[in-house]
Amino acid sequence: MKIAVVCLGNICRSPMAEVVLRDRLDGAKRLGLRFGQAGLDDVELVSAGTGGWHTGEKMDRRAAATLLEAGYDPERHRARQWPVGDPETYDLVLAMDADNLADLAGQAPESGLRMFRDFDPEGPGDVPDPYYGGAEGFREVLSMVERTSDAIVASVAAARPGS
C-alpha cells in the first residue's frame, strides 16, 4: 500500500503528518498482535507539496522543534513536490486542506483522494496552516495529526487482508 500526505509547501503540515504517521505505522508493526495480521509491513509513506519552491529544504524549524519536543525525529525530511513518482500507484492521497484537495484533483487517483481529517475522530475539516502563526499553531497541528494518524493506522489495518 502507498500513502501520500500533501500540503502546500511540504515544510509544515504534511511533513509533520509523515513523521507522526510513520511513527504510528512502525508502532503498529511492533504491536502486530493488536492489529492481527494487518500486513502493515508493506505500507509506503511519503509527503509532498503542491508547490515546489521548498524542494530539497528541511522542514520548517518551528515544525521540527514541535516534533522534537514531542519525541519525534524530524531530521530525515526533505521537501518534495507532488507528484512523487507515478500518482496512479498511490492507494491513498491525503490532502491537508480543501485548497490542496482541489490542486490534487486530476493528479491523484480519484478513488484514493481524501482529506487527511476525514479520518479525524473529532470530525473532518482542514488542517490549518501554522506557517504564519506562532508555536501554538504548530502544537494544534501536531495534536490533530496525532489523533488522526492513530485513526488512519486503525483504518488501514482493518482494511488489510487477514485483519
Coordinates of C-alpha atoms in Angstrom, one line a residue, residues 18 27 108:
E18 CA 4.5 11.9 7.6
G27 CA 4.4 1.1 16.4
A108 CA -4.2 11.6 -8.0

